[in-house]
PDB file of C-alpha atoms in Angstrom:
ATOM      1  CA  UNK N1183      -5.358  20.629  -8.233  1.00 47.00           C
ATOM      2  CA  UNK N1184      -2.899  23.238  -6.996  1.00 51.00           C
ATOM      3  CA  UNK N1185      -5.415  26.101  -7.305  1.00 57.00           C
ATOM      4  CA  UNK N1186      -8.302  24.115  -5.884  1.00 72.00           C
ATOM      5  CA  UNK N1187      -8.777  23.218  -2.261  1.00 85.00           C
ATOM      6  CA  UNK N1188      -9.564  19.546  -1.799  1.00 90.00           C
ATOM      7  CA  UNK N1189     -11.518  18.499   1.267  1.00 93.00           C
ATOM      8  CA  UNK N1190     -11.790  14.811   2.138  1.00 96.00           C
ATOM      9  CA  UNK N1191     -14.508  13.824   4.571  1.00 96.00           C
ATOM     10  CA  UNK N1192     -16.565  10.758   5.496  1.00 96.00           C
ATOM     11  CA  UNK N1193     -19.428   9.809   3.202  1.00 96.00           C
ATOM     12  CA  UNK N1194     -22.885  11.108   4.120  1.00 95.00           C
ATOM     13  CA  UNK N1195     -26.244   9.863   2.867  1.00 94.00           C
ATOM     14  CA  UNK N1196     -26.703  13.189   1.052  1.00 96.00           C
ATOM     15  CA  UNK N1197     -23.667  12.269  -1.104  1.00 96.00           C
ATOM     16  CA  UNK N1198     -25.440   9.287  -2.658  1.00 96.00           C
ATOM     17  CA  UNK N1199     -26.358  10.807  -6.043  1.00 95.00           C
ATOM     18  CA  UNK N1200     -22.801  12.010  -6.724  1.00 95.00           C
ATOM     19  CA  UNK N1201     -21.222   8.771  -5.471  1.00 95.00           C
ATOM     20  CA  UNK N1202     -23.626   6.724  -7.578  1.00 95.00           C
ATOM     21  CA  UNK N1203     -22.835   8.799 -10.684  1.00 94.00           C
ATOM     22  CA  UNK N1204     -19.061   8.416 -10.277  1.00 94.00           C
ATOM     23  CA  UNK N1205     -19.411   4.701  -9.566  1.00 94.00           C
ATOM     24  CA  UNK N1206     -21.506   4.142 -12.702  1.00 95.00           C
ATOM     25  CA  UNK N1207     -19.127   6.238 -14.810  1.00 94.00           C
ATOM     26  CA  UNK N1208     -15.978   4.421 -13.664  1.00 94.00           C
ATOM     27  CA  UNK N1209     -17.409   0.904 -13.702  1.00 94.00           C
ATOM     28  CA  UNK N1210     -19.179   1.648 -16.983  1.00 93.00           C
ATOM     29  CA  UNK N1211     -15.867   2.380 -18.717  1.00 92.00           C
ATOM     30  CA  UNK N1212     -14.879  -1.212 -17.986  1.00 93.00           C
ATOM     31  CA  UNK N1213     -11.149  -0.498 -18.034  1.00 94.00           C
ATOM     32  CA  UNK N1214     -10.126  -0.303 -14.357  1.00 94.00           C
ATOM     33  CA  UNK N1215     -12.473  -2.303 -12.126  1.00 93.00           C
ATOM     34  CA  UNK N1216     -13.425  -5.956 -12.229  1.00 92.00           C
ATOM     35  CA  UNK N1217     -16.948  -5.049 -11.046  1.00 89.00           C
ATOM     36  CA  UNK N1218     -19.848  -5.865 -13.327  1.00 89.00           C
ATOM     37  CA  UNK N1219     -22.315  -3.080 -14.028  1.00 91.00           C
ATOM     38  CA  UNK N1220     -24.710  -3.072 -11.088  1.00 89.00           C
ATOM     39  CA  UNK N1221     -28.302  -4.052 -11.591  1.00 91.00           C
ATOM     40  CA  UNK N1222     -29.577  -1.800  -8.811  1.00 92.00           C
ATOM     41  CA  UNK N1223     -28.606   0.893  -6.351  1.00 93.00           C
ATOM     42  CA  UNK N1224     -28.544  -1.812  -3.687  1.00 93.00           C
ATOM     43  CA  UNK N1225     -25.754  -3.525  -5.665  1.00 92.00           C
ATOM     44  CA  UNK N1226     -23.707  -0.313  -5.626  1.00 93.00           C
ATOM     45  CA  UNK N1227     -24.308   0.179  -1.923  1.00 92.00           C
ATOM     46  CA  UNK N1228     -23.268  -3.412  -1.191  1.00 91.00           C
ATOM     47  CA  UNK N1229     -20.096  -3.079  -3.271  1.00 89.00           C
ATOM     48  CA  UNK N1230     -18.992   0.368  -2.170  1.00 92.00           C
ATOM     49  CA  UNK N1231     -20.529   1.604   1.064  1.00 92.00           C
ATOM     50  CA  UNK N1232     -19.783  -0.964   3.758  1.00 84.00           C
ATOM     51  CA  UNK N1233     -16.097  -1.862   3.918  1.00 82.00           C
ATOM     52  CA  UNK N1234     -15.267  -4.061   6.921  1.00 83.00           C
ATOM     53  CA  UNK N1235     -13.508  -2.151   9.698  1.00 87.00           C
ATOM     54  CA  UNK N1236     -13.249   0.812   7.379  1.00 91.00           C
ATOM     55  CA  UNK N1237     -14.464   4.087   5.988  1.00 93.00           C
ATOM     56  CA  UNK N1238     -15.939   5.530   2.826  1.00 94.00           C
ATOM     57  CA  UNK N1239     -14.896   9.106   2.141  1.00 95.00           C
ATOM     58  CA  UNK N1240     -15.500  11.638  -0.596  1.00 96.00           C
ATOM     59  CA  UNK N1241     -13.173  14.275  -2.016  1.00 95.00           C
ATOM     60  CA  UNK N1242     -14.707  17.674  -2.591  1.00 94.00           C
ATOM     61  CA  UNK N1243     -13.246  20.043  -5.151  1.00 90.00           C
ATOM     62  CA  UNK N1244     -14.774  23.510  -4.975  1.00 87.00           C
ATOM     63  CA  UNK N1245     -17.562  22.008  -2.882  1.00 89.00           C
ATOM     64  CA  UNK N1246     -18.536  19.291  -5.388  1.00 91.00           C
ATOM     65  CA  UNK N1247     -17.773  15.590  -5.034  1.00 94.00           C
ATOM     66  CA  UNK N1248     -14.968  14.832  -7.464  1.00 94.00           C
ATOM     67  CA  UNK N1249     -13.810  11.440  -6.218  1.00 95.00           C
ATOM     68  CA  UNK N1250     -14.152   8.842  -3.505  1.00 96.00           C
ATOM     69  CA  UNK N1251     -12.279   6.202  -1.585  1.00 97.00           C
ATOM     70  CA  UNK N1252     -13.238   3.178   0.455  1.00 96.00           C
ATOM     71  CA  UNK N1253     -10.815   1.600   2.880  1.00 97.00           C
ATOM     72  CA  UNK N1254     -11.265  -1.536   4.934  1.00 96.00           C
ATOM     73  CA  UNK N1255      -9.814  -4.852   5.965  1.00 96.00           C
ATOM     74  CA  UNK N1256      -8.578  -6.873   3.007  1.00 95.00           C
ATOM     75  CA  UNK N1257      -9.511 -10.173   4.675  1.00 93.00           C
ATOM     76  CA  UNK N1258     -11.534 -11.133   7.748  1.00 92.00           C
ATOM     77  CA  UNK N1259     -10.224 -12.720  10.930  1.00 93.00           C
ATOM     78  CA  UNK N1260      -6.502 -13.346  11.057  1.00 96.00           C
ATOM     79  CA  UNK N1261      -5.959 -11.170   7.960  1.00 93.00           C
ATOM     80  CA  UNK N1262      -7.809  -8.084   9.137  1.00 95.00           C
ATOM     81  CA  UNK N1263      -4.607  -6.197   9.949  1.00 95.00           C
ATOM     82  CA  UNK N1264      -4.028  -5.675   6.201  1.00 97.00           C
ATOM     83  CA  UNK N1265      -6.034  -2.870   4.618  1.00 97.00           C
ATOM     84  CA  UNK N1266      -7.286  -2.581   1.092  1.00 97.00           C
ATOM     85  CA  UNK N1267      -8.747   0.398  -0.695  1.00 97.00           C
ATOM     86  CA  UNK N1268     -10.643   1.364  -3.803  1.00 95.00           C
ATOM     87  CA  UNK N1269     -10.529   4.750  -5.496  1.00 95.00           C
ATOM     88  CA  UNK N1270     -12.770   6.390  -8.064  1.00 94.00           C
ATOM     89  CA  UNK N1271     -12.320   9.820  -9.616  1.00 92.00           C
ATOM     90  CA  UNK N1272     -14.936  11.469 -11.804  1.00 88.00           C
ATOM     91  CA  UNK N1273     -13.968  11.936 -15.441  1.00 74.00           C
ATOM     92  CA  UNK N1274     -13.688  15.704 -15.253  1.00 77.00           C
ATOM     93  CA  UNK N1275     -11.120  15.380 -12.449  1.00 71.00           C
ATOM     94  CA  UNK N1276      -8.919  12.646 -13.895  1.00 79.00           C
ATOM     95  CA  UNK N1277      -5.291  13.532 -14.481  1.00 72.00           C
ATOM     96  CA  UNK N1278      -5.324  16.465 -12.062  1.00 77.00           C
ATOM     97  CA  UNK N1279      -3.682  14.829  -9.036  1.00 83.00           C
ATOM     98  CA  UNK N1280      -6.795  13.864  -7.106  1.00 91.00           C
ATOM     99  CA  UNK N1281      -5.806  10.186  -7.114  1.00 91.00           C
ATOM    100  CA  UNK N1282      -2.520  11.048  -5.396  1.00 94.00           C
ATOM    101  CA  UNK N1283      -4.345  13.138  -2.780  1.00 94.00           C
ATOM    102  CA  UNK N1284      -6.840  10.324  -2.123  1.00 95.00           C
ATOM    103  CA  UNK N1285      -4.089   7.693  -2.076  1.00 96.00           C
ATOM    104  CA  UNK N1286      -1.986   9.610   0.438  1.00 96.00           C
ATOM    105  CA  UNK N1287      -5.051  10.252   2.575  1.00 97.00           C
ATOM    106  CA  UNK N1288      -5.972   6.547   2.493  1.00 97.00           C
ATOM    107  CA  UNK N1289      -2.474   5.484   3.544  1.00 97.00           C
ATOM    108  CA  UNK N1290      -2.553   7.908   6.477  1.00 96.00           C
ATOM    109  CA  UNK N1291      -6.079   6.864   7.490  1.00 96.00           C
ATOM    110  CA  UNK N1292      -5.197   3.148   7.400  1.00 97.00           C
ATOM    111  CA  UNK N1293      -2.005   3.717   9.375  1.00 96.00           C
ATOM    112  CA  UNK N1294      -3.895   5.692  12.049  1.00 95.00           C
ATOM    113  CA  UNK N1295      -6.590   2.985  12.144  1.00 95.00           C
ATOM    114  CA  UNK N1296      -3.920   0.437  13.109  1.00 94.00           C
ATOM    115  CA  UNK N1297      -3.504  -1.462   9.845  1.00 96.00           C
ATOM    116  CA  UNK N1298       0.032  -2.808   9.346  1.00 96.00           C
ATOM    117  CA  UNK N1299       0.018  -2.812   5.555  1.00 97.00           C
ATOM    118  CA  UNK N1300      -2.172  -2.092   2.556  1.00 98.00           C
ATOM    119  CA  UNK N1301      -2.750  -4.409  -0.395  1.00 98.00           C
ATOM    120  CA  UNK N1302      -4.495  -3.848  -3.691  1.00 97.00           C
ATOM    121  CA  UNK N1303      -5.750  -7.167  -5.053  1.00 96.00           C
ATOM    122  CA  UNK N1304      -6.493  -6.207  -8.650  1.00 96.00           C
ATOM    123  CA  UNK N1305      -4.712  -3.263 -10.255  1.00 97.00           C
ATOM    124  CA  UNK N1306      -5.238  -3.492 -14.003  1.00 97.00           C
ATOM    125  CA  UNK N1307      -1.760  -3.551 -15.565  1.00 97.00           C
ATOM    126  CA  UNK N1308      -2.855  -1.439 -18.541  1.00 97.00           C
ATOM    127  CA  UNK N1309      -3.848   1.350 -16.116  1.00 95.00           C
ATOM    128  CA  UNK N1310      -0.287   2.652 -16.330  1.00 95.00           C
ATOM    129  CA  UNK N1311      -1.040   5.917 -14.505  1.00 93.00           C
ATOM    130  CA  UNK N1312      -2.430   4.052 -11.487  1.00 94.00           C
ATOM    131  CA  UNK N1313       0.441   1.555 -11.382  1.00 97.00           C
ATOM    132  CA  UNK N1314       2.928   4.420 -11.531  1.00 96.00           C
ATOM    133  CA  UNK N1315       1.081   6.388  -8.830  1.00 96.00           C
ATOM    134  CA  UNK N1316       0.945   3.438  -6.439  1.00 97.00           C
ATOM    135  CA  UNK N1317       4.637   2.750  -6.961  1.00 98.00           C
ATOM    136  CA  UNK N1318       5.430   6.404  -6.229  1.00 97.00           C
ATOM    137  CA  UNK N1319       3.393   6.068  -3.014  1.00 97.00           C
ATOM    138  CA  UNK N1320       5.518   3.106  -1.902  1.00 96.00           C
ATOM    139  CA  UNK N1321       3.577   0.120  -3.238  1.00 98.00           C
ATOM    140  CA  UNK N1322       5.390  -2.698  -4.945  1.00 98.00           C
ATOM    141  CA  UNK N1323       4.098  -5.394  -7.231  1.00 98.00           C
ATOM    142  CA  UNK N1324       4.069  -8.654  -5.293  1.00 98.00           C
ATOM    143  CA  UNK N1325       2.180 -10.785  -7.793  1.00 98.00           C
ATOM    144  CA  UNK N1326       0.585 -10.953 -11.198  1.00 98.00           C
ATOM    145  CA  UNK N1327      -2.577 -12.701 -12.286  1.00 97.00           C
ATOM    146  CA  UNK N1328      -1.819 -13.331 -15.933  1.00 98.00           C
ATOM    147  CA  UNK N1329      -4.665 -12.249 -18.205  1.00 98.00           C
ATOM    148  CA  UNK N1330      -6.845 -11.780 -15.117  1.00 97.00           C
ATOM    149  CA  UNK N1331      -8.796  -8.854 -16.567  1.00 97.00           C
ATOM    150  CA  UNK N1332     -10.952  -8.650 -19.678  1.00 96.00           C
ATOM    151  CA  UNK N1333     -10.346  -5.120 -20.976  1.00 96.00           C
ATOM    152  CA  UNK N1334     -13.012  -3.816 -23.392  1.00 95.00           C
ATOM    153  CA  UNK N1335     -10.411  -2.566 -25.907  1.00 96.00           C
ATOM    154  CA  UNK N1336      -7.196  -4.452 -25.181  1.00 96.00           C
ATOM    155  CA  UNK N1337      -8.548  -7.940 -24.558  1.00 97.00           C
ATOM    156  CA  UNK N1338      -7.017  -9.959 -21.735  1.00 98.00           C
ATOM    157  CA  UNK N1339      -4.516  -8.022 -19.622  1.00 98.00           C
ATOM    158  CA  UNK N1340      -2.759  -8.812 -16.368  1.00 98.00           C
ATOM    159  CA  UNK N1341      -3.972  -7.889 -12.906  1.00 98.00           C
ATOM    160  CA  UNK N1342      -1.317  -6.794 -10.440  1.00 98.00           C
ATOM    161  CA  UNK N1343      -1.293  -7.377  -6.700  1.00 98.00           C
ATOM    162  CA  UNK N1344       0.375  -4.421  -5.026  1.00 98.00           C
ATOM    163  CA  UNK N1345       1.355  -3.991  -1.386  1.00 98.00           C
ATOM    164  CA  UNK N1346       3.111  -1.638   0.982  1.00 97.00           C
ATOM    165  CA  UNK N1347       3.846  -1.660   4.708  1.00 97.00           C
ATOM    166  CA  UNK N1348       2.256   1.060   6.789  1.00 96.00           C
ATOM    167  CA  UNK N1349       3.989   0.567  10.126  1.00 80.00           C
ATOM    168  CA  UNK N1350       7.648  -0.382   9.759  1.00 62.00           C
ATOM    169  CA  UNK N1351       8.680  -2.804  12.502  1.00 57.00           C
TER     170      UNK N1351
END
């Protein structure tokens, strides 16, 4: 990504086709998200576009949407001070550092929005690159759901719960 300028901005309705395509590609692989394949566009919108107390943003590489992030409250009510986030990067952009850019952006956004920490509820343990990235960005594994994910090639693998503080106090 060093030669390409990445612009991250809030989602717009005109982004729908690209967001839908990335969502279907990532969920369709079946190796990183617990989501079932959606039956309709409304299912995708419900799953991705309306995070509570949050934002959906897209990452543009050379003007084209290459990835996306959603950030919002992990829990309602008395737990809404903890953020969560989801990230998807299109296949042609994987392994180029876009996940790190989106992750850093999400941490900064959540901190500025007043969240005290960020928690990922279901990081697939076999997604070694993601686990490594999140650890480099200050997340630690705080729990494991043994065999919590049905991987299409590896069978049952663990899901990791990862967390980091955003505002040290």
